[in-house]
PDB file of C-alpha atoms in Angstrom:
ATOM      1  CA  MET A 254       0.000   0.000   0.000  1.00 73.00           C
ATOM      2  CA  GLU A 255       2.779   2.441   0.908  1.00 73.00           C
ATOM      3  CA  ARG A 256       4.559   1.763  -2.376  1.00 77.00           C
ATOM      4  CA  GLY A 257       1.326   2.250  -4.334  1.00 79.00           C
ATOM      5  CA  LEU A 258       0.707   5.588  -2.651  1.00 73.00           C
ATOM      6  CA  ARG A 259       4.296   6.676  -3.054  1.00 72.00           C
ATOM      7  CA  ASP A 260       4.356   5.753  -6.754  1.00 77.00           C
ATOM      8  CA  GLY A 261       0.947   7.303  -7.449  1.00 75.00           C
ATOM      9  CA  GLU A 262      -0.629   3.971  -8.452  1.00 82.00           C
ATOM     10  CA  LEU A 263      -3.300   4.201  -5.714  1.00 77.00           C
ATOM     11  CA  LEU A 264      -5.790   7.030  -5.870  1.00 75.00           C
ATOM     12  CA  GLY A 265      -6.826   6.812  -2.227  1.00 76.00           C
ATOM     13  CA  VAL A 266      -6.676   4.861   0.976  1.00 75.00           C
ATOM     14  CA  VAL A 267      -8.838   4.516   4.050  1.00 77.00           C
ATOM     15  CA  THR A 268      -6.771   4.101   7.177  1.00 75.00           C
ATOM     16  CA  THR A 269      -6.602   4.643  10.892  1.00 73.00           C
ATOM     17  CA  ASN A 270      -4.595   7.524  12.316  1.00 69.00           C
ATOM     18  CA  ALA A 271      -1.409   5.503  11.642  1.00 65.00           C
ATOM     19  CA  LEU A 272      -0.594   7.989   8.900  1.00 60.00           C
ATOM     20  CA  GLU A 273       0.059  10.425  11.743  1.00 54.00           C
ATOM     21  CA  LEU A 274       3.257   8.554  12.518  1.00 56.00           C
ATOM     22  CA  GLY A 275       5.253  10.015   9.646  1.00 57.00           C
ATOM     23  CA  VAL A 276       4.938   7.330   7.007  1.00 59.00           C
ATOM     24  CA  ASP A 277       5.927   8.887   3.678  1.00 59.00           C
ATOM     25  CA  VAL A 278       2.854   8.114   1.617  1.00 64.00           C
ATOM     26  CA  GLY A 279       3.568  10.192  -1.444  1.00 62.00           C
ATOM     27  CA  GLN A 280       1.290  12.554  -3.239  1.00 70.00           C
ATOM     28  CA  LEU A 281      -1.911  12.721  -1.232  1.00 77.00           C
ATOM     29  CA  ASP A 282      -4.095  15.682  -2.163  1.00 82.00           C
ATOM     30  CA  VAL A 283      -6.813  15.255   0.488  1.00 85.00           C
ATOM     31  CA  ALA A 284      -6.908  14.214   4.134  1.00 86.00           C
ATOM     32  CA  ILE A 285     -10.299  13.448   5.661  1.00 89.00           C
ATOM     33  CA  LEU A 286     -10.466  13.108   9.443  1.00 90.00           C
ATOM     34  CA  ALA A 287     -13.470  11.299  10.895  1.00 90.00           C
ATOM     35  CA  GLY A 288     -13.912  13.142  14.174  1.00 90.00           C
ATOM     36  CA  TYR A 289     -11.591  15.294  16.233  1.00 89.00           C
ATOM     37  CA  PRO A 290      -8.438  13.251  17.005  1.00 88.00           C
ATOM     38  CA  GLY A 291      -8.200  14.488  20.594  1.00 86.00           C
ATOM     39  CA  SER A 292      -5.513  17.148  20.368  1.00 88.00           C
ATOM     40  CA  ILE A 293      -4.566  20.067  18.176  1.00 88.00           C
ATOM     41  CA  ALA A 294      -1.160  18.471  17.568  1.00 88.00           C
ATOM     42  CA  ALA A 295      -2.734  15.232  16.309  1.00 87.00           C
ATOM     43  CA  THR A 296      -5.162  17.183  14.136  1.00 88.00           C
ATOM     44  CA  TRP A 297      -2.347  19.070  12.416  1.00 86.00           C
ATOM     45  CA  GLN A 298      -0.256  15.907  12.050  1.00 83.00           C
ATOM     46  CA  GLN A 299      -3.111  14.039  10.395  1.00 83.00           C
ATOM     47  CA  MET A 300      -4.107  16.965   8.190  1.00 85.00           C
ATOM     48  CA  GLY A 301      -0.473  17.398   7.231  1.00 81.00           C
ATOM     49  CA  ARG A 302      -0.331  13.994   5.543  1.00 78.00           C
ATOM     50  CA  ALA A 303      -1.806  15.658   2.436  1.00 80.00           C
ATOM     51  CA  GLY A 304       0.164  18.051   0.262  1.00 77.00           C
ATOM     52  CA  ARG A 305       3.610  16.972   1.376  1.00 71.00           C
ATOM     53  CA  ARG A 306       5.013  16.750  -2.160  1.00 71.00           C
ATOM     54  CA  CYS A 307       2.504  18.478  -4.398  1.00 67.00           C
ATOM     55  CA  GLY A 308       2.033  21.663  -2.379  1.00 70.00           C
ATOM     56  CA  THR A 309      -1.707  22.279  -2.769  1.00 82.00           C
ATOM     57  CA  SER A 310      -4.003  20.113  -0.679  1.00 84.00           C
ATOM     58  CA  VAL A 311      -7.190  20.117   1.318  1.00 88.00           C
ATOM     59  CA  ALA A 312      -8.033  18.699   4.734  1.00 88.00           C
ATOM     60  CA  VAL A 313     -11.570  18.000   5.916  1.00 90.00           C
ATOM     61  CA  LEU A 314     -12.577  17.334   9.507  1.00 89.00           C
ATOM     62  CA  ILE A 315     -15.921  15.564   9.713  1.00 91.00           C
ATOM     63  CA  ALA A 316     -17.109  16.447  13.186  1.00 90.00           C
ATOM     64  CA  GLY A 317     -18.660  13.737  15.306  1.00 90.00           C
ATOM     65  CA  GLY A 318     -21.274  14.075  18.017  1.00 90.00           C
ATOM     66  CA  GLY A 319     -18.924  14.607  20.951  1.00 90.00           C
ATOM     67  CA  PRO A 320     -18.710  17.923  22.793  1.00 91.00           C
ATOM     68  CA  VAL A 321     -15.319  18.934  21.383  1.00 88.00           C
ATOM     69  CA  ASP A 322     -16.435  18.112  17.830  1.00 89.00           C
ATOM     70  CA  ARG A 323     -19.605  20.172  18.318  1.00 90.00           C
ATOM     71  CA  TYR A 324     -17.552  23.081  19.646  1.00 89.00           C
ATOM     72  CA  GLY A 325     -15.216  22.818  16.656  1.00 85.00           C
ATOM     73  CA  ARG A 326     -18.167  23.121  14.294  1.00 88.00           C
ATOM     74  CA  ARG A 327     -19.161  26.400  15.942  1.00 89.00           C
ATOM     75  CA  ALA A 328     -15.622  27.812  16.332  1.00 88.00           C
ATOM     76  CA  PRO A 329     -13.305  26.253  13.709  1.00 85.00           C
ATOM     77  CA  GLY A 330     -10.886  29.159  14.004  1.00 85.00           C
ATOM     78  CA  VAL A 331      -9.973  28.102  17.537  1.00 83.00           C
ATOM     79  CA  LEU A 332      -8.723  24.752  16.280  1.00 80.00           C
ATOM     80  CA  LEU A 333      -6.939  26.181  13.255  1.00 80.00           C
ATOM     81  CA  ALA A 334      -5.349  29.179  14.989  1.00 87.00           C
ATOM     82  CA  SER A 335      -4.304  27.566  18.283  1.00 86.00           C
ATOM     83  CA  PRO A 336      -0.761  26.307  18.848  1.00 88.00           C
ATOM     84  CA  PRO A 337      -0.248  22.611  19.653  1.00 87.00           C
ATOM     85  CA  GLU A 338      -0.559  21.568  23.276  1.00 87.00           C
ATOM     86  CA  GLU A 339       2.513  21.486  25.479  1.00 85.00           C
ATOM     87  CA  ALA A 340       3.651  18.082  26.707  1.00 80.00           C
ATOM     88  CA  ARG A 341       4.118  17.988  30.458  1.00 78.00           C
ATOM     89  CA  LEU A 342       5.540  15.315  32.717  1.00 79.00           C
ATOM     90  CA  ASP A 343       5.722  15.177  36.485  1.00 79.00           C
ATOM     91  CA  PRO A 344       8.624  12.841  37.382  1.00 77.00           C
ATOM     92  CA  ASP A 345       7.485  12.854  41.022  1.00 80.00           C
ATOM     93  CA  ASN A 346       4.057  11.435  40.170  1.00 75.00           C
ATOM     94  CA  LEU A 347       3.934   8.004  41.810  1.00 71.00           C
ATOM     95  CA  GLN A 348       1.338   6.826  39.282  1.00 71.00           C
ATOM     96  CA  CYS A 349       4.045   6.940  36.588  1.00 58.00           C
ATOM     97  CA  CYS A 350       5.536   3.632  37.679  1.00 57.00           C
ATOM     98  CA  TRP A 351       6.697   2.986  34.101  1.00 57.00           C
ATOM     99  CA  LEU A 352       9.430   5.580  34.641  1.00 49.00           C
ATOM    100  CA  THR A 353      11.167   3.503  37.287  1.00 49.00           C
TER     101      THR A 353
END
């Protein structure tokens, strides 16, 4: 599938948000997100899968029924104009046992 996208043999693909992980998929012109991914950073990463080589692209977010999706329908500029969230870690948090 990756080779087909990269070579332009495939016209489209339906996938999970795995494309967010930086797979070089070639010349995608459109990214369609089914629901808000949960963060501004993830939204931009998923939308950014389109237009990486060809320049012009479009991204569509199909809002779901959740509260954040409904808010995004009323105020799309907030999503598009806001910077990505900051990652924060508390090394003293005892619930983070995976750090030890």
